[in-house]
PDB file of C-alpha atoms in Angstrom:
ATOM      1  CA  UNK A  16      11.273 -14.407  -6.168  1.00  0.00           C
ATOM      2  CA  UNK A  17       8.915 -11.365  -7.187  1.00  0.00           C
ATOM      3  CA  UNK A  18      10.685  -8.791  -6.628  1.00  0.00           C
ATOM      4  CA  UNK A  19      10.040  -4.969  -7.216  1.00  0.00           C
ATOM      5  CA  UNK A  20      12.787  -2.603  -7.621  1.00  0.00           C
ATOM      6  CA  UNK A  21      12.019   1.426  -7.324  1.00  0.00           C
ATOM      7  CA  UNK A  22      14.711   3.834  -7.885  1.00  0.00           C
ATOM      8  CA  UNK A  23      16.317   6.665  -7.282  1.00  0.00           C
ATOM      9  CA  UNK A  24      15.078   6.341  -3.001  1.00  0.00           C
ATOM     10  CA  UNK A  25      15.624   9.770  -2.627  1.00  0.00           C
ATOM     11  CA  UNK A  26      14.976  12.695  -5.580  1.00  0.00           C
ATOM     12  CA  UNK A  27      15.190  16.164  -4.611  1.00  0.00           C
ATOM     13  CA  UNK A  28      14.228  18.746  -7.674  1.00  0.00           C
ATOM     14  CA  UNK A  29      13.936  22.363  -7.545  1.00  0.00           C
ATOM     15  CA  UNK A  30      10.119  23.633  -8.495  1.00  0.00           C
ATOM     16  CA  UNK A  31       9.582  22.880 -11.966  1.00  0.00           C
ATOM     17  CA  UNK A  32      12.620  21.094 -12.622  1.00  0.00           C
ATOM     18  CA  UNK A  33      10.337  17.429 -14.779  1.00  0.00           C
ATOM     19  CA  UNK A  34      12.011  14.414 -13.959  1.00  0.00           C
ATOM     20  CA  UNK A  35      11.333  10.485 -13.591  1.00  0.00           C
ATOM     21  CA  UNK A  36      10.923   7.663 -11.290  1.00  0.00           C
ATOM     22  CA  UNK A  37      11.169   4.351 -11.799  1.00  0.00           C
ATOM     23  CA  UNK A  38       9.852   0.389 -10.991  1.00  0.00           C
ATOM     24  CA  UNK A  39      11.434  -1.987 -11.908  1.00  0.00           C
ATOM     25  CA  UNK A  40       9.645  -5.611 -11.203  1.00  0.00           C
ATOM     26  CA  UNK A  41      10.939  -9.125 -11.851  1.00  0.00           C
ATOM     27  CA  UNK A  42       7.561 -11.187 -11.095  1.00  0.00           C
ATOM     28  CA  UNK A  43       5.277 -13.661 -12.980  1.00  0.00           C
ATOM     29  CA  UNK A  44       1.734 -13.825 -13.880  1.00  0.00           C
ATOM     30  CA  UNK A  45       1.487  -9.659 -13.392  1.00  0.00           C
ATOM     31  CA  UNK A  46      -2.331  -8.711 -13.520  1.00  0.00           C
ATOM     32  CA  UNK A  47      -1.572  -4.805 -12.588  1.00  0.00           C
ATOM     33  CA  UNK A  48       1.180  -2.136 -11.735  1.00  0.00           C
ATOM     34  CA  UNK A  49       0.139   0.172  -9.082  1.00  0.00           C
ATOM     35  CA  UNK A  50       1.192   3.716  -8.320  1.00  0.00           C
ATOM     36  CA  UNK A  51       0.393   5.486  -4.708  1.00  0.00           C
ATOM     37  CA  UNK A  52       1.273   8.482  -3.007  1.00  0.00           C
ATOM     38  CA  UNK A  53       2.632   8.600   0.548  1.00  0.00           C
ATOM     39  CA  UNK A  54       2.686  11.493   3.160  1.00  0.00           C
ATOM     40  CA  UNK A  55       3.995  11.066   5.901  1.00  0.00           C
ATOM     41  CA  UNK A  56       2.549   8.813   8.309  1.00  0.00           C
ATOM     42  CA  UNK A  57      -0.729   8.376   6.228  1.00  0.00           C
ATOM     43  CA  UNK A  58      -2.082   5.412   4.319  1.00  0.00           C
ATOM     44  CA  UNK A  59      -1.174   5.528   0.420  1.00  0.00           C
ATOM     45  CA  UNK A  60      -3.158   7.345  -1.660  1.00  0.00           C
ATOM     46  CA  UNK A  61      -4.345   5.878  -5.818  1.00  0.00           C
ATOM     47  CA  UNK A  62      -2.561   7.357  -8.606  1.00  0.00           C
ATOM     48  CA  UNK A  63      -2.512   5.028 -11.248  1.00  0.00           C
ATOM     49  CA  UNK A  64      -3.509   1.383 -12.311  1.00  0.00           C
ATOM     50  CA  UNK A  65      -1.706   0.433 -16.020  1.00  0.00           C
ATOM     51  CA  UNK A  66      -2.898  -3.451 -16.706  1.00  0.00           C
ATOM     52  CA  UNK A  67      -0.515  -3.946 -19.822  1.00  0.00           C
ATOM     53  CA  UNK A  68       2.791  -2.943 -22.034  1.00  0.00           C
ATOM     54  CA  UNK A  69       2.275   0.150 -23.907  1.00  0.00           C
ATOM     55  CA  UNK A  70       0.138   1.535 -21.709  1.00  0.00           C
ATOM     56  CA  UNK A  71      -0.113   5.113 -20.211  1.00  0.00           C
ATOM     57  CA  UNK A  72      -2.127   7.539 -17.813  1.00  0.00           C
ATOM     58  CA  UNK A  73      -1.742  10.686 -16.908  1.00  0.00           C
ATOM     59  CA  UNK A  74      -2.996  13.410 -13.935  1.00  0.00           C
ATOM     60  CA  UNK A  75      -2.307  17.152 -13.798  1.00  0.00           C
ATOM     61  CA  UNK A  76       1.375  16.892 -13.810  1.00  0.00           C
ATOM     62  CA  UNK A  77       1.859  13.338 -13.429  1.00  0.00           C
ATOM     63  CA  UNK A  78       2.199  10.622 -16.174  1.00  0.00           C
ATOM     64  CA  UNK A  79       2.907   7.223 -15.765  1.00  0.00           C
ATOM     65  CA  UNK A  80       3.640   4.435 -18.130  1.00  0.00           C
ATOM     66  CA  UNK A  81       4.599   0.578 -18.847  1.00  0.00           C
ATOM     67  CA  UNK A  82       6.927  -1.604 -20.618  1.00  0.00           C
ATOM     68  CA  UNK A  83       7.086  -5.466 -20.051  1.00  0.00           C
ATOM     69  CA  UNK A  84       9.961  -5.141 -17.127  1.00  0.00           C
ATOM     70  CA  UNK A  85       9.367  -1.974 -15.863  1.00  0.00           C
ATOM     71  CA  UNK A  86       6.973   1.257 -14.973  1.00  0.00           C
ATOM     72  CA  UNK A  87       7.986   4.869 -15.353  1.00  0.00           C
ATOM     73  CA  UNK A  88       6.155   7.939 -13.549  1.00  0.00           C
ATOM     74  CA  UNK A  89       6.810  10.786 -15.144  1.00  0.00           C
ATOM     75  CA  UNK A  90       6.854  14.560 -13.189  1.00  0.00           C
ATOM     76  CA  UNK A  91       6.132  17.760 -14.788  1.00  0.00           C
ATOM     77  CA  UNK A  92       7.438  20.688 -13.781  1.00  0.00           C
ATOM     78  CA  UNK A  93       6.301  19.761  -9.834  1.00  0.00           C
ATOM     79  CA  UNK A  94       5.359  21.879  -7.400  1.00  0.00           C
ATOM     80  CA  UNK A  95       6.085  21.772  -3.157  1.00  0.00           C
ATOM     81  CA  UNK A  96       3.175  20.113  -2.908  1.00  0.00           C
ATOM     82  CA  UNK A  97       4.023  16.718  -4.825  1.00  0.00           C
ATOM     83  CA  UNK A  98       6.741  16.372  -2.484  1.00  0.00           C
ATOM     84  CA  UNK A  99       5.820  13.004  -1.162  1.00  0.00           C
ATOM     85  CA  UNK A 100       6.459   9.202  -1.127  1.00  0.00           C
ATOM     86  CA  UNK A 101       5.843   7.592  -4.183  1.00  0.00           C
ATOM     87  CA  UNK A 102       4.576   3.643  -4.107  1.00  0.00           C
ATOM     88  CA  UNK A 103       5.011   1.435  -6.783  1.00  0.00           C
ATOM     89  CA  UNK A 104       3.147  -2.337  -6.424  1.00  0.00           C
ATOM     90  CA  UNK A 105       2.576  -4.550  -8.317  1.00  0.00           C
ATOM     91  CA  UNK A 106      -0.632  -7.837  -8.485  1.00  0.00           C
ATOM     92  CA  UNK A 107      -0.269 -11.674  -8.626  1.00  0.00           C
ATOM     93  CA  UNK A 108      -2.463 -14.068  -9.199  1.00  0.00           C
ATOM     94  CA  UNK A 109      -2.932 -14.706  -5.505  1.00  0.00           C
ATOM     95  CA  UNK A 110      -4.376 -10.709  -4.849  1.00  0.00           C
ATOM     96  CA  UNK A 111      -1.396 -10.023  -3.302  1.00  0.00           C
ATOM     97  CA  UNK A 112      -0.085  -6.398  -3.699  1.00  0.00           C
ATOM     98  CA  UNK A 113       4.195  -6.673  -3.726  1.00  0.00           C
ATOM     99  CA  UNK A 114       5.434  -3.235  -3.091  1.00  0.00           C
ATOM    100  CA  UNK A 115       8.529  -1.449  -4.117  1.00  0.00           C
ATOM    101  CA  UNK A 116      10.571   0.856  -1.208  1.00  0.00           C
ATOM    102  CA  UNK A 117       9.633   3.532  -2.611  1.00  0.00           C
ATOM    103  CA  UNK A 118      11.366   6.859  -3.680  1.00  0.00           C
ATOM    104  CA  UNK A 119      11.020   9.792  -1.374  1.00  0.00           C
ATOM    105  CA  UNK A 120      10.143  13.173  -3.254  1.00  0.00           C
ATOM    106  CA  UNK A 121      11.336  16.797  -2.192  1.00  0.00           C
ATOM    107  CA  UNK A 122      10.435  19.655  -4.680  1.00  0.00           C
ATOM    108  CA  UNK A 123      12.259  22.937  -3.045  1.00  0.00           C
ATOM    109  CA  UNK A 124      10.352  26.312  -3.780  1.00  0.00           C
TER     110      UNK A 124
ATOM    111  CA  UNK B  18     -19.314   7.902  -0.470  1.00  0.00           C
ATOM    112  CA  UNK B  19     -17.248   7.097   2.812  1.00  0.00           C
ATOM    113  CA  UNK B  20     -13.236   6.372   2.328  1.00  0.00           C
ATOM    114  CA  UNK B  21     -11.859   3.275   4.479  1.00  0.00           C
ATOM    115  CA  UNK B  22     -12.032   4.085   8.185  1.00  0.00           C
ATOM    116  CA  UNK B  23      -9.233   2.904  10.564  1.00  0.00           C
ATOM    117  CA  UNK B  24      -9.109   2.542  14.355  1.00  0.00           C
ATOM    118  CA  UNK B  25      -7.573   3.326  16.430  1.00  0.00           C
ATOM    119  CA  UNK B  26      -5.441   5.868  15.454  1.00  0.00           C
ATOM    120  CA  UNK B  27      -2.720   5.654  17.510  1.00  0.00           C
ATOM    121  CA  UNK B  28      -1.857   2.510  20.094  1.00  0.00           C
ATOM    122  CA  UNK B  29       0.792   1.413  22.596  1.00  0.00           C
ATOM    123  CA  UNK B  30       1.100  -2.276  23.946  1.00  0.00           C
ATOM    124  CA  UNK B  31       3.695  -3.787  25.548  1.00  0.00           C
ATOM    125  CA  UNK B  32       5.435  -6.871  24.428  1.00  0.00           C
ATOM    126  CA  UNK B  33       3.393 -10.692  25.220  1.00  0.00           C
ATOM    127  CA  UNK B  34       0.047  -8.636  24.685  1.00  0.00           C
ATOM    128  CA  UNK B  35      -3.055  -8.732  22.161  1.00  0.00           C
ATOM    129  CA  UNK B  36      -3.793  -5.939  20.278  1.00  0.00           C
ATOM    130  CA  UNK B  37      -7.212  -5.908  17.846  1.00  0.00           C
ATOM    131  CA  UNK B  38      -7.284  -3.212  15.279  1.00  0.00           C
ATOM    132  CA  UNK B  39     -10.419  -2.428  13.372  1.00  0.00           C
ATOM    133  CA  UNK B  40     -11.135  -1.644   9.461  1.00  0.00           C
ATOM    134  CA  UNK B  41     -14.182  -0.280   7.550  1.00  0.00           C
ATOM    135  CA  UNK B  42     -14.379  -1.060   3.922  1.00  0.00           C
ATOM    136  CA  UNK B  43     -15.458   1.460   1.614  1.00  0.00           C
ATOM    137  CA  UNK B  44     -19.053   1.283   0.383  1.00  0.00           C
ATOM    138  CA  UNK B  45     -19.830  -1.698  -2.211  1.00  0.00           C
ATOM    139  CA  UNK B  46     -16.004  -3.099  -1.455  1.00  0.00           C
ATOM    140  CA  UNK B  47     -16.545  -6.580  -0.549  1.00  0.00           C
ATOM    141  CA  UNK B  48     -12.544  -7.588   0.351  1.00  0.00           C
ATOM    142  CA  UNK B  49     -10.011  -5.953   2.944  1.00  0.00           C
ATOM    143  CA  UNK B  50      -6.436  -6.495   2.665  1.00  0.00           C
ATOM    144  CA  UNK B  51      -4.375  -6.138   5.639  1.00  0.00           C
ATOM    145  CA  UNK B  52      -0.263  -4.775   5.494  1.00  0.00           C
ATOM    146  CA  UNK B  53       2.313  -3.777   7.699  1.00  0.00           C
ATOM    147  CA  UNK B  54       4.404  -1.262   6.951  1.00  0.00           C
ATOM    148  CA  UNK B  55       7.671  -0.637   8.846  1.00  0.00           C
ATOM    149  CA  UNK B  56       9.368   2.710   8.884  1.00  0.00           C
ATOM    150  CA  UNK B  57      11.222   3.593   5.639  1.00  0.00           C
ATOM    151  CA  UNK B  58      10.169   0.388   4.189  1.00  0.00           C
ATOM    152  CA  UNK B  59       6.545  -0.263   1.729  1.00  0.00           C
ATOM    153  CA  UNK B  60       3.689  -1.854   3.103  1.00  0.00           C
ATOM    154  CA  UNK B  61       4.342  -5.949   3.554  1.00  0.00           C
ATOM    155  CA  UNK B  62       0.872  -7.919   2.435  1.00  0.00           C
ATOM    156  CA  UNK B  63      -0.433 -10.084   5.499  1.00  0.00           C
ATOM    157  CA  UNK B  64      -3.581 -11.529   4.653  1.00  0.00           C
ATOM    158  CA  UNK B  65      -6.887 -11.014   2.455  1.00  0.00           C
ATOM    159  CA  UNK B  66     -10.689 -11.614   3.050  1.00  0.00           C
ATOM    160  CA  UNK B  67     -12.933 -11.738   0.918  1.00  0.00           C
ATOM    161  CA  UNK B  68     -16.983 -12.372   1.836  1.00  0.00           C
ATOM    162  CA  UNK B  69     -16.027 -13.770   4.975  1.00  0.00           C
ATOM    163  CA  UNK B  70     -13.120 -15.957   4.414  1.00  0.00           C
ATOM    164  CA  UNK B  71      -9.044 -15.591   4.082  1.00  0.00           C
ATOM    165  CA  UNK B  72      -8.235 -15.786   0.795  1.00  0.00           C
ATOM    166  CA  UNK B  73      -3.969 -15.542   0.281  1.00  0.00           C
ATOM    167  CA  UNK B  74      -1.467 -14.630   3.476  1.00  0.00           C
ATOM    168  CA  UNK B  75       1.834 -13.037   3.306  1.00  0.00           C
ATOM    169  CA  UNK B  76       4.717 -14.488   5.619  1.00  0.00           C
ATOM    170  CA  UNK B  77       3.234 -13.571   8.921  1.00  0.00           C
ATOM    171  CA  UNK B  78       3.578 -16.420  11.868  1.00  0.00           C
ATOM    172  CA  UNK B  79       0.158 -17.314  13.011  1.00  0.00           C
ATOM    173  CA  UNK B  80       0.280 -15.054  15.775  1.00  0.00           C
ATOM    174  CA  UNK B  81      -1.515 -12.544  12.801  1.00  0.00           C
ATOM    175  CA  UNK B  82      -4.919 -13.517  12.289  1.00  0.00           C
ATOM    176  CA  UNK B  83      -8.111 -11.674  11.085  1.00  0.00           C
ATOM    177  CA  UNK B  84     -11.512 -12.118  10.770  1.00  0.00           C
ATOM    178  CA  UNK B  85     -14.275 -10.386   8.129  1.00  0.00           C
ATOM    179  CA  UNK B  86     -17.408  -9.612   8.649  1.00  0.00           C
ATOM    180  CA  UNK B  87     -20.999  -9.598   7.361  1.00  0.00           C
ATOM    181  CA  UNK B  88     -21.126  -5.841   6.489  1.00  0.00           C
ATOM    182  CA  UNK B  89     -17.413  -6.347   4.959  1.00  0.00           C
ATOM    183  CA  UNK B  90     -15.670  -4.450   7.792  1.00  0.00           C
ATOM    184  CA  UNK B  91     -12.950  -6.490   8.856  1.00  0.00           C
ATOM    185  CA  UNK B  92     -10.129  -6.927  12.228  1.00  0.00           C
ATOM    186  CA  UNK B  93      -6.646  -7.918  12.634  1.00  0.00           C
ATOM    187  CA  UNK B  94      -5.363  -9.518  15.900  1.00  0.00           C
ATOM    188  CA  UNK B  95      -2.176  -9.750  16.706  1.00  0.00           C
ATOM    189  CA  UNK B  96      -1.018 -12.323  19.812  1.00  0.00           C
ATOM    190  CA  UNK B  97       1.486 -12.465  21.734  1.00  0.00           C
ATOM    191  CA  UNK B  98       3.547  -8.967  20.545  1.00  0.00           C
ATOM    192  CA  UNK B  99       7.144  -8.686  19.919  1.00  0.00           C
ATOM    193  CA  UNK B 100       8.946  -4.926  19.855  1.00  0.00           C
ATOM    194  CA  UNK B 101       8.798  -5.860  16.242  1.00  0.00           C
ATOM    195  CA  UNK B 102       5.364  -5.743  15.966  1.00  0.00           C
ATOM    196  CA  UNK B 103       5.819  -1.779  16.006  1.00  0.00           C
ATOM    197  CA  UNK B 104       4.709  -0.407  12.400  1.00  0.00           C
ATOM    198  CA  UNK B 105       1.867   1.028  10.848  1.00  0.00           C
ATOM    199  CA  UNK B 106      -0.834  -0.957   9.935  1.00  0.00           C
ATOM    200  CA  UNK B 107      -2.839  -0.433   7.095  1.00  0.00           C
ATOM    201  CA  UNK B 108      -6.526  -2.174   5.532  1.00  0.00           C
ATOM    202  CA  UNK B 109      -7.043  -1.419   2.416  1.00  0.00           C
ATOM    203  CA  UNK B 110     -10.332  -2.040   0.563  1.00  0.00           C
ATOM    204  CA  UNK B 111     -11.391  -3.526  -3.089  1.00  0.00           C
ATOM    205  CA  UNK B 112     -13.932  -5.117  -5.152  1.00  0.00           C
ATOM    206  CA  UNK B 113     -11.208  -7.970  -5.739  1.00  0.00           C
ATOM    207  CA  UNK B 114     -10.105  -9.617  -8.439  1.00  0.00           C
ATOM    208  CA  UNK B 115      -7.992  -6.810 -10.116  1.00  0.00           C
ATOM    209  CA  UNK B 116      -9.482  -3.506  -8.890  1.00  0.00           C
ATOM    210  CA  UNK B 117      -7.756  -0.889  -7.335  1.00  0.00           C
ATOM    211  CA  UNK B 118      -7.547  -1.095  -3.419  1.00  0.00           C
ATOM    212  CA  UNK B 119      -7.791   2.303  -1.697  1.00  0.00           C
ATOM    213  CA  UNK B 120      -6.449   2.455   1.388  1.00  0.00           C
ATOM    214  CA  UNK B 121      -7.360   3.570   5.014  1.00  0.00           C
ATOM    215  CA  UNK B 122      -5.268   6.202   7.120  1.00  0.00           C
ATOM    216  CA  UNK B 123      -3.812   2.986   8.871  1.00  0.00           C
ATOM    217  CA  UNK B 124      -2.970   2.704  13.159  1.00  0.00           C
ATOM    218  CA  UNK B 125       0.266   2.987  14.269  1.00  0.00           C
ATOM    219  CA  UNK B 126       1.419   0.583  16.918  1.00  0.00           C
ATOM    220  CA  UNK B 127       4.330   0.818  19.573  1.00  0.00           C
ATOM    221  CA  UNK B 128       5.408  -2.027  21.793  1.00  0.00           C
ATOM    222  CA  UNK B 129       7.390  -1.370  24.162  1.00  0.00           C
TER     223      UNK B 129
END
């Protein structure tokens, strides 16, 4: 069965303390991997799309990487406004996005 | 460029009632997908519409149905509401294929 697992479930960091979020997947026919940010009660906001192993994308303090079995979202020198739930999703051949349960990130000033 | 919009923002219904949620896709997008997100969970795929035809369905019963209109906007209908249908309902639009799906703000449905 296709599965997406995110870890840790929750992460508290001091402002400026860099870390990484993990998304591991066991799927067949991966067509793309997506990272979204979601604030409480709102819709997911698109961050990155990765299509092949070795690919990397960067945006401000965030950097996403992809291997054959997992993706990492690296956050460098985070600020309190980076606090949110970060969702990983894989796109399969049936056009369906399968999401993980997310990592709830809290940045403490 | 207008993003994905959804209406209403919040809705309260009682068990057994029916509900219709609406979504306007982003300009230039012809594909709409619907997701259900329970509290503390990731979104779960309900179904997708491409050019007015259903193009894939998740593990949801037939009382969840949908439509897509010629302007690519979409509706999600849920009949015989159950308490477990309480969730945030998300609509996402895309150009289809492997293109990125962009989400609307969601509709919060509460079933009492």
